[in-house]
Amino acid sequence: MLSNLLKYKIDNCTIFNQICVVCRATGTRHGLCAPCLTMLPELTGPRCPGCASPSPQNQPCRACATNEHALDAIHASYEYCYPLAQIIQAFKYQKRMELAGALGFAMRRKLGTIPPCFDVVIAVPLSNERLAERGFNQSELLREALLGSGKSSGSPTWCWRKRNTLPQARLGQLQRTRNLENAFGVEHRCDGLEIAIVDDVSTTGSTLETLASELKKRGAKRVEAWVLARSFSSVT
Ligand SMILES: [Zn+2]
Ligand SMILES: [Zn+2]
């Protein structure tokens, strides 16, 4: 849950003049100037509703059509490449939390807020260890930006990440499956619920799929994901 102290810090960041993380222009409101905001690599053209890969006429791609998935849909706003990849790295690893405002705005502009039919909106949880190291959950900050009115301000605490996992993109198929085994805990029945998950970057989709699978095991009716950036690098 986002502490009041952290919220205070972010709110105050936004009123100071920030240096644009891409072009170093001064006087930006959220650390990203307007011209650089328009340079973000939007995902265009028809996409597979299951994984956001390019697909003619928005039809499910072959992988999504032939495999059972717990995740019902993925909504991705941008491609994970320059300059967004560098912005996200600054956001997460240089702790430029003011960028949450710009990235949340950019994501909402492309995808809109999460529709009210979703009963619960969850940020992909970090392990306690990772949260302590980073100081914030980047997906939680994006989640706040995508919430429509009337939703609670913090992700539910009945869903958590049990341990750190290695970046999926660096692993082979078997290692990827093992890496995420028992990664998430869900201590709540979700019978009949429609659940939205928010994440910053999706590369293989397996993290979202694993979490969606845990939620479905607890009875969730539908699980869809909203992601800031989808990576289509060598791993698919
Ligand atoms: Zn700029
Ligand atoms: Zn697909």
Short mmCIF file of N, CA and C in Angstrom, two decimals, residues 34-177:
data_model
loop_
_atom_site.label_atom_id
_atom_site.label_comp_id
_atom_site.label_asym_id
_atom_site.label_seq_id
_atom_site.Cartn_x
_atom_site.Cartn_y
_atom_site.Cartn_z
N ALA A 34 6.80 17.74 -22.90
CA ALA A 34 5.71 17.41 -23.84
C ALA A 34 6.23 16.80 -25.14
N PRO A 35 7.29 17.36 -25.78
CA PRO A 35 7.75 16.72 -27.02
C PRO A 35 8.23 15.28 -26.80
N CYS A 36 8.91 15.01 -25.69
CA CYS A 36 9.37 13.64 -25.45
C CYS A 36 8.20 12.71 -25.14
N LEU A 37 7.18 13.24 -24.51
CA LEU A 37 5.97 12.44 -24.24
C LEU A 37 5.36 11.96 -25.56
N THR A 38 5.36 12.83 -26.56
CA THR A 38 4.75 12.44 -27.84
C THR A 38 5.65 11.46 -28.62
N MET A 39 6.93 11.36 -28.20
CA MET A 39 7.85 10.43 -28.88
C MET A 39 7.72 8.98 -28.37
N LEU A 40 6.93 8.77 -27.34
CA LEU A 40 6.84 7.41 -26.79
C LEU A 40 6.32 6.44 -27.86
N PRO A 41 6.92 5.25 -27.93
CA PRO A 41 6.60 4.32 -29.03
C PRO A 41 5.27 3.61 -28.83
N GLU A 42 4.20 4.22 -29.31
CA GLU A 42 2.87 3.63 -29.13
C GLU A 42 2.74 2.33 -29.92
N LEU A 43 1.99 1.40 -29.37
CA LEU A 43 1.69 0.17 -30.10
C LEU A 43 0.56 0.50 -31.08
N THR A 44 0.84 0.35 -32.34
CA THR A 44 -0.18 0.68 -33.34
C THR A 44 -0.52 -0.58 -34.14
N GLY A 45 -1.56 -0.48 -34.91
CA GLY A 45 -1.96 -1.58 -35.78
C GLY A 45 -2.73 -2.65 -35.03
N PRO A 46 -3.31 -3.62 -35.74
CA PRO A 46 -4.10 -4.67 -35.08
C PRO A 46 -3.24 -5.57 -34.20
N ARG A 47 -3.80 -5.99 -33.09
CA ARG A 47 -3.05 -6.75 -32.06
C ARG A 47 -3.86 -7.96 -31.62
N CYS A 48 -3.15 -8.99 -31.21
CA CYS A 48 -3.80 -10.14 -30.58
C CYS A 48 -4.35 -9.69 -29.22
N PRO A 49 -5.64 -9.95 -28.96
CA PRO A 49 -6.19 -9.52 -27.67
C PRO A 49 -5.57 -10.26 -26.48
N GLY A 50 -5.00 -11.44 -26.74
CA GLY A 50 -4.47 -12.25 -25.64
C GLY A 50 -3.09 -11.84 -25.20
N CYS A 51 -2.25 -11.33 -26.14
CA CYS A 51 -0.87 -11.06 -25.77
C CYS A 51 -0.33 -9.75 -26.33
N ALA A 52 -1.15 -9.03 -27.09
CA ALA A 52 -0.78 -7.72 -27.67
C ALA A 52 0.30 -7.82 -28.74
N SER A 53 0.55 -9.01 -29.27
CA SER A 53 1.45 -9.14 -30.42
C SER A 53 0.72 -8.67 -31.68
N PRO A 54 1.49 -8.20 -32.69
CA PRO A 54 0.82 -7.82 -33.94
C PRO A 54 0.04 -9.01 -34.50
N SER A 55 -1.19 -8.77 -34.92
CA SER A 55 -2.02 -9.86 -35.44
C SER A 55 -3.08 -9.26 -36.36
N PRO A 56 -3.23 -9.80 -37.58
CA PRO A 56 -4.19 -9.22 -38.52
C PRO A 56 -5.60 -9.21 -37.93
N GLN A 57 -6.29 -8.10 -38.15
CA GLN A 57 -7.70 -7.93 -37.75
C GLN A 57 -7.96 -8.21 -36.28
N ASN A 58 -6.96 -7.98 -35.44
CA ASN A 58 -7.11 -8.17 -33.99
C ASN A 58 -7.55 -9.59 -33.63
N GLN A 59 -7.18 -10.56 -34.45
CA GLN A 59 -7.53 -11.96 -34.17
C GLN A 59 -6.53 -12.54 -33.16
N PRO A 60 -6.93 -13.53 -32.36
CA PRO A 60 -5.95 -14.18 -31.49
C PRO A 60 -4.81 -14.78 -32.32
N CYS A 61 -3.56 -14.60 -31.85
CA CYS A 61 -2.42 -15.16 -32.57
C CYS A 61 -2.44 -16.69 -32.40
N ARG A 62 -1.55 -17.37 -33.14
CA ARG A 62 -1.58 -18.83 -33.11
C ARG A 62 -1.34 -19.36 -31.69
N ALA A 63 -0.37 -18.75 -30.98
CA ALA A 63 -0.06 -19.23 -29.62
C ALA A 63 -1.26 -19.06 -28.70
N CYS A 64 -1.95 -17.93 -28.81
CA CYS A 64 -3.09 -17.68 -27.92
C CYS A 64 -4.31 -18.52 -28.32
N ALA A 65 -4.43 -18.80 -29.63
CA ALA A 65 -5.58 -19.58 -30.09
C ALA A 65 -5.44 -21.05 -29.72
N THR A 66 -4.18 -21.53 -29.60
CA THR A 66 -3.99 -22.97 -29.38
C THR A 66 -3.71 -23.33 -27.92
N ASN A 67 -3.35 -22.35 -27.09
CA ASN A 67 -3.05 -22.67 -25.69
C ASN A 67 -4.09 -22.08 -24.76
N GLU A 68 -4.34 -22.81 -23.70
CA GLU A 68 -5.24 -22.30 -22.66
C GLU A 68 -4.50 -21.24 -21.86
N HIS A 69 -5.13 -20.12 -21.62
CA HIS A 69 -4.50 -19.08 -20.82
C HIS A 69 -5.41 -18.68 -19.66
N ALA A 70 -4.80 -18.46 -18.50
CA ALA A 70 -5.58 -17.94 -17.38
C ALA A 70 -5.85 -16.46 -17.59
N LEU A 71 -4.89 -15.77 -18.19
CA LEU A 71 -5.05 -14.33 -18.45
C LEU A 71 -5.95 -14.17 -19.67
N ASP A 72 -7.06 -13.44 -19.50
CA ASP A 72 -8.03 -13.35 -20.58
C ASP A 72 -7.66 -12.31 -21.62
N ALA A 73 -6.95 -11.27 -21.23
CA ALA A 73 -6.56 -10.24 -22.21
C ALA A 73 -5.43 -9.41 -21.63
N ILE A 74 -4.66 -8.83 -22.54
CA ILE A 74 -3.61 -7.90 -22.11
C ILE A 74 -3.77 -6.60 -22.90
N HIS A 75 -3.78 -5.50 -22.18
CA HIS A 75 -3.89 -4.18 -22.80
C HIS A 75 -2.55 -3.49 -22.60
N ALA A 76 -1.83 -3.28 -23.69
CA ALA A 76 -0.50 -2.66 -23.58
C ALA A 76 -0.52 -1.34 -24.32
N SER A 77 0.13 -0.34 -23.74
CA SER A 77 0.06 0.97 -24.38
C SER A 77 1.25 1.27 -25.28
N TYR A 78 2.46 0.81 -24.93
CA TYR A 78 3.65 1.19 -25.68
C TYR A 78 4.56 -0.01 -25.85
N GLU A 79 5.52 0.15 -26.77
CA GLU A 79 6.53 -0.89 -26.94
C GLU A 79 7.72 -0.55 -26.04
N TYR A 80 8.32 -1.56 -25.47
CA TYR A 80 9.46 -1.36 -24.58
C TYR A 80 10.71 -1.15 -25.42
N CYS A 81 10.96 0.08 -25.82
CA CYS A 81 12.17 0.43 -26.58
C CYS A 81 12.45 1.91 -26.33
N TYR A 82 13.48 2.45 -26.98
CA TYR A 82 13.85 3.84 -26.75
C TYR A 82 12.69 4.77 -27.11
N PRO A 83 12.40 5.84 -26.40
CA PRO A 83 13.07 6.21 -25.15
C PRO A 83 12.39 5.65 -23.90
N LEU A 84 11.29 4.90 -24.12
CA LEU A 84 10.53 4.46 -22.95
C LEU A 84 11.33 3.52 -22.06
N ALA A 85 12.13 2.64 -22.65
CA ALA A 85 12.90 1.70 -21.84
C ALA A 85 13.82 2.46 -20.88
N GLN A 86 14.45 3.52 -21.38
CA GLN A 86 15.35 4.31 -20.54
C GLN A 86 14.56 5.06 -19.46
N ILE A 87 13.37 5.53 -19.82
CA ILE A 87 12.54 6.25 -18.83
C ILE A 87 12.12 5.30 -17.71
N ILE A 88 11.71 4.09 -18.10
CA ILE A 88 11.27 3.11 -17.09
C ILE A 88 12.45 2.72 -16.19
N GLN A 89 13.63 2.60 -16.78
CA GLN A 89 14.80 2.26 -15.96
C GLN A 89 15.12 3.38 -14.97
N ALA A 90 15.00 4.62 -15.42
CA ALA A 90 15.23 5.75 -14.50
C ALA A 90 14.19 5.76 -13.39
N PHE A 91 12.96 5.47 -13.76
CA PHE A 91 11.84 5.42 -12.81
C PHE A 91 12.11 4.37 -11.73
N LYS A 92 12.52 3.18 -12.16
CA LYS A 92 12.67 2.08 -11.20
C LYS A 92 14.00 2.09 -10.47
N TYR A 93 15.08 2.29 -11.22
CA TYR A 93 16.40 2.06 -10.62
C TYR A 93 17.08 3.33 -10.12
N GLN A 94 16.73 4.48 -10.72
CA GLN A 94 17.26 5.74 -10.17
C GLN A 94 16.24 6.39 -9.25
N LYS A 95 15.15 5.68 -9.02
CA LYS A 95 14.09 6.10 -8.10
C LYS A 95 13.54 7.48 -8.46
N ARG A 96 13.35 7.75 -9.75
CA ARG A 96 12.76 9.03 -10.16
C ARG A 96 11.25 8.89 -10.11
N MET A 97 10.74 8.95 -8.88
CA MET A 97 9.33 8.65 -8.67
C MET A 97 8.40 9.67 -9.31
N GLU A 98 8.92 10.89 -9.56
CA GLU A 98 8.06 11.89 -10.19
C GLU A 98 7.61 11.42 -11.57
N LEU A 99 8.41 10.50 -12.18
CA LEU A 99 8.04 9.99 -13.51
C LEU A 99 6.74 9.18 -13.48
N ALA A 100 6.33 8.73 -12.30
CA ALA A 100 5.06 7.99 -12.20
C ALA A 100 3.93 8.84 -12.75
N GLY A 101 3.98 10.15 -12.50
CA GLY A 101 2.92 11.03 -12.99
C GLY A 101 2.88 11.06 -14.51
N ALA A 102 4.06 11.22 -15.14
CA ALA A 102 4.12 11.29 -16.60
C ALA A 102 3.77 9.95 -17.23
N LEU A 103 4.31 8.86 -16.65
CA LEU A 103 4.05 7.54 -17.24
C LEU A 103 2.59 7.12 -17.03
N GLY A 104 2.06 7.43 -15.88
CA GLY A 104 0.65 7.14 -15.61
C GLY A 104 -0.25 7.92 -16.56
N PHE A 105 0.10 9.19 -16.78
CA PHE A 105 -0.67 10.03 -17.71
C PHE A 105 -0.60 9.44 -19.12
N ALA A 106 0.62 9.04 -19.54
CA ALA A 106 0.81 8.51 -20.89
C ALA A 106 0.00 7.21 -21.07
N MET A 107 0.00 6.40 -20.05
CA MET A 107 -0.70 5.12 -20.11
C MET A 107 -2.22 5.34 -20.17
N ARG A 108 -2.68 6.27 -19.35
CA ARG A 108 -4.12 6.55 -19.30
C ARG A 108 -4.59 7.18 -20.62
N ARG A 109 -3.73 8.02 -21.21
CA ARG A 109 -4.07 8.67 -22.47
C ARG A 109 -4.28 7.61 -23.57
N LYS A 110 -3.48 6.57 -23.51
CA LYS A 110 -3.56 5.53 -24.54
C LYS A 110 -4.68 4.51 -24.25
N LEU A 111 -4.81 4.11 -23.00
CA LEU A 111 -5.72 3.00 -22.67
C LEU A 111 -6.99 3.43 -21.93
N GLY A 112 -7.02 4.66 -21.44
CA GLY A 112 -8.16 5.09 -20.61
C GLY A 112 -8.04 4.52 -19.21
N THR A 113 -9.02 4.82 -18.38
CA THR A 113 -9.00 4.24 -17.03
C THR A 113 -9.55 2.81 -17.12
N ILE A 114 -9.31 2.04 -16.07
CA ILE A 114 -9.79 0.65 -16.05
C ILE A 114 -11.32 0.66 -15.91
N PRO A 115 -12.03 -0.05 -16.79
CA PRO A 115 -13.50 0.01 -16.76
C PRO A 115 -14.08 -0.39 -15.40
N PRO A 116 -15.22 0.21 -15.04
CA PRO A 116 -15.80 -0.04 -13.72
C PRO A 116 -16.30 -1.46 -13.52
N CYS A 117 -16.40 -2.27 -14.61
CA CYS A 117 -16.88 -3.65 -14.42
C CYS A 117 -15.88 -4.48 -13.63
N PHE A 118 -14.63 -4.03 -13.53
CA PHE A 118 -13.64 -4.80 -12.77
C PHE A 118 -13.84 -4.55 -11.28
N ASP A 119 -13.98 -5.65 -10.54
CA ASP A 119 -14.27 -5.55 -9.10
C ASP A 119 -13.03 -5.14 -8.32
N VAL A 120 -11.87 -5.61 -8.76
CA VAL A 120 -10.63 -5.37 -8.01
C VAL A 120 -9.53 -5.00 -9.01
N VAL A 121 -8.69 -4.05 -8.63
CA VAL A 121 -7.54 -3.68 -9.47
C VAL A 121 -6.27 -3.90 -8.63
N ILE A 122 -5.39 -4.77 -9.13
CA ILE A 122 -4.21 -5.18 -8.36
C ILE A 122 -2.95 -4.79 -9.12
N ALA A 123 -1.98 -4.19 -8.44
CA ALA A 123 -0.66 -4.03 -9.04
C ALA A 123 0.10 -5.34 -8.85
N VAL A 124 0.89 -5.76 -9.84
CA VAL A 124 1.70 -6.97 -9.65
C VAL A 124 2.58 -6.75 -8.42
N PRO A 125 2.44 -7.59 -7.40
CA PRO A 125 3.18 -7.33 -6.16
C PRO A 125 4.69 -7.59 -6.32
N LEU A 126 5.47 -6.85 -5.54
CA LEU A 126 6.90 -7.13 -5.41
C LEU A 126 7.10 -7.96 -4.15
N SER A 127 8.19 -8.70 -4.09
CA SER A 127 8.52 -9.38 -2.84
C SER A 127 8.88 -8.32 -1.80
N ASN A 128 8.76 -8.68 -0.54
CA ASN A 128 9.11 -7.74 0.53
C ASN A 128 10.55 -7.27 0.40
N GLU A 129 11.40 -8.21 0.00
CA GLU A 129 12.83 -7.90 -0.15
C GLU A 129 13.05 -6.84 -1.23
N ARG A 130 12.40 -7.04 -2.39
CA ARG A 130 12.55 -6.09 -3.49
C ARG A 130 11.93 -4.74 -3.14
N LEU A 131 10.80 -4.79 -2.45
CA LEU A 131 10.11 -3.56 -2.06
C LEU A 131 10.98 -2.73 -1.11
N ALA A 132 11.64 -3.43 -0.20
CA ALA A 132 12.51 -2.74 0.75
C ALA A 132 13.71 -2.11 0.03
N GLU A 133 14.21 -2.84 -0.95
CA GLU A 133 15.39 -2.36 -1.69
C GLU A 133 15.03 -1.15 -2.55
N ARG A 134 13.89 -1.21 -3.25
CA ARG A 134 13.49 -0.13 -4.17
C ARG A 134 12.77 0.99 -3.45
N GLY A 135 12.04 0.67 -2.44
CA GLY A 135 11.32 1.69 -1.68
C GLY A 135 9.91 1.94 -2.18
N PHE A 136 9.58 1.43 -3.35
CA PHE A 136 8.22 1.59 -3.87
C PHE A 136 7.96 0.51 -4.91
N ASN A 137 6.69 0.28 -5.17
CA ASN A 137 6.30 -0.64 -6.24
C ASN A 137 5.86 0.20 -7.43
N GLN A 138 6.67 0.16 -8.49
CA GLN A 138 6.38 1.00 -9.67
C GLN A 138 5.01 0.71 -10.26
N SER A 139 4.57 -0.54 -10.20
CA SER A 139 3.27 -0.90 -10.78
C SER A 139 2.13 -0.34 -9.93
N GLU A 140 2.38 -0.23 -8.63
CA GLU A 140 1.36 0.35 -7.74
C GLU A 140 1.14 1.83 -8.10
N LEU A 141 2.22 2.53 -8.43
CA LEU A 141 2.07 3.94 -8.80
C LEU A 141 1.31 4.07 -10.12
N LEU A 142 1.56 3.16 -11.06
CA LEU A 142 0.82 3.20 -12.33
C LEU A 142 -0.64 2.83 -12.11
N ARG A 143 -0.86 1.90 -11.21
CA ARG A 143 -2.22 1.48 -10.89
C ARG A 143 -3.07 2.68 -10.44
N GLU A 144 -2.47 3.51 -9.60
CA GLU A 144 -3.19 4.68 -9.09
C GLU A 144 -3.67 5.56 -10.25
N ALA A 145 -2.81 5.67 -11.29
CA ALA A 145 -3.14 6.54 -12.41
C ALA A 145 -4.27 5.97 -13.27
N LEU A 146 -4.46 4.67 -13.21
CA LEU A 146 -5.46 4.03 -14.08
C LEU A 146 -6.80 3.79 -13.40
N LEU A 147 -6.85 4.08 -12.11
CA LEU A 147 -8.08 3.82 -11.37
C LEU A 147 -9.15 4.82 -11.77
N GLY A 148 -10.33 4.31 -12.05
CA GLY A 148 -11.47 5.21 -12.21
C GLY A 148 -11.91 5.68 -10.84
N SER A 149 -12.91 6.53 -10.80
CA SER A 149 -13.38 7.01 -9.50
C SER A 149 -14.06 5.87 -8.76
N GLY A 150 -14.04 5.95 -7.46
CA GLY A 150 -14.76 4.97 -6.64
C GLY A 150 -13.96 3.72 -6.32
N LYS A 151 -12.71 3.63 -6.78
CA LYS A 151 -11.91 2.45 -6.43
C LYS A 151 -11.03 2.76 -5.23
N SER A 152 -10.69 1.71 -4.50
CA SER A 152 -9.88 1.91 -3.31
C SER A 152 -8.47 2.34 -3.69
N SER A 153 -7.78 3.00 -2.79
CA SER A 153 -6.51 3.63 -3.17
C SER A 153 -5.32 2.68 -3.11
N GLY A 154 -5.40 1.56 -2.42
CA GLY A 154 -4.24 0.66 -2.37
C GLY A 154 -4.61 -0.72 -2.89
N SER A 155 -3.61 -1.42 -3.45
CA SER A 155 -3.87 -2.79 -3.89
C SER A 155 -4.26 -3.64 -2.69
N PRO A 156 -5.14 -4.63 -2.90
CA PRO A 156 -5.51 -5.49 -1.78
C PRO A 156 -4.29 -6.23 -1.23
N THR A 157 -4.27 -6.44 0.07
CA THR A 157 -3.09 -7.05 0.68
C THR A 157 -3.17 -8.57 0.70
N TRP A 158 -4.28 -9.12 0.18
CA TRP A 158 -4.41 -10.58 0.19
C TRP A 158 -3.71 -11.24 -0.99
N CYS A 159 -3.00 -10.45 -1.76
CA CYS A 159 -2.28 -10.99 -2.91
C CYS A 159 -0.84 -10.51 -2.80
N TRP A 160 0.13 -11.40 -2.75
CA TRP A 160 1.50 -10.96 -2.54
C TRP A 160 2.47 -11.82 -3.31
N ARG A 161 3.72 -11.36 -3.37
CA ARG A 161 4.76 -12.12 -4.04
C ARG A 161 5.62 -12.75 -2.97
N LYS A 162 5.78 -14.06 -3.04
CA LYS A 162 6.44 -14.77 -1.95
C LYS A 162 7.95 -14.56 -1.96
N ARG A 163 8.52 -14.43 -3.15
CA ARG A 163 9.97 -14.34 -3.21
C ARG A 163 10.37 -13.62 -4.49
N ASN A 164 11.62 -13.18 -4.52
CA ASN A 164 12.17 -12.57 -5.73
C ASN A 164 12.26 -13.60 -6.83
N THR A 165 11.99 -13.19 -8.03
CA THR A 165 12.18 -14.09 -9.17
C THR A 165 13.18 -13.44 -10.12
N LEU A 166 13.86 -14.27 -10.89
CA LEU A 166 14.83 -13.75 -11.86
C LEU A 166 14.08 -13.17 -13.05
N PRO A 167 14.70 -12.20 -13.77
CA PRO A 167 14.02 -11.66 -14.96
C PRO A 167 13.75 -12.79 -15.96
N GLN A 168 12.49 -12.93 -16.34
CA GLN A 168 12.09 -14.04 -17.20
C GLN A 168 12.82 -14.03 -18.55
N ALA A 169 13.12 -12.83 -19.06
CA ALA A 169 13.70 -12.73 -20.40
C ALA A 169 15.06 -13.41 -20.49
N ARG A 170 15.72 -13.59 -19.36
CA ARG A 170 17.07 -14.17 -19.40
C ARG A 170 17.06 -15.69 -19.27
N LEU A 171 15.89 -16.27 -19.12
CA LEU A 171 15.83 -17.71 -18.84
C LEU A 171 15.28 -18.50 -20.01
N GLY A 172 15.62 -19.79 -20.04
CA GLY A 172 15.04 -20.70 -21.01
C GLY A 172 13.64 -21.09 -20.58
N GLN A 173 12.92 -21.83 -21.44
CA GLN A 173 11.52 -22.13 -21.18
C GLN A 173 11.32 -22.88 -19.86
N LEU A 174 12.12 -23.94 -19.63
CA LEU A 174 11.97 -24.74 -18.42
C LEU A 174 12.29 -23.90 -17.18
N GLN A 175 13.38 -23.13 -17.28
CA GLN A 175 13.76 -22.29 -16.15
C GLN A 175 12.69 -21.25 -15.85
N ARG A 176 12.06 -20.74 -16.92
CA ARG A 176 11.02 -19.73 -16.73
C ARG A 176 9.85 -20.30 -15.94
N THR A 177 9.47 -21.52 -16.27
CA THR A 177 8.35 -22.14 -15.57
C THR A 177 8.71 -22.33 -14.10
#
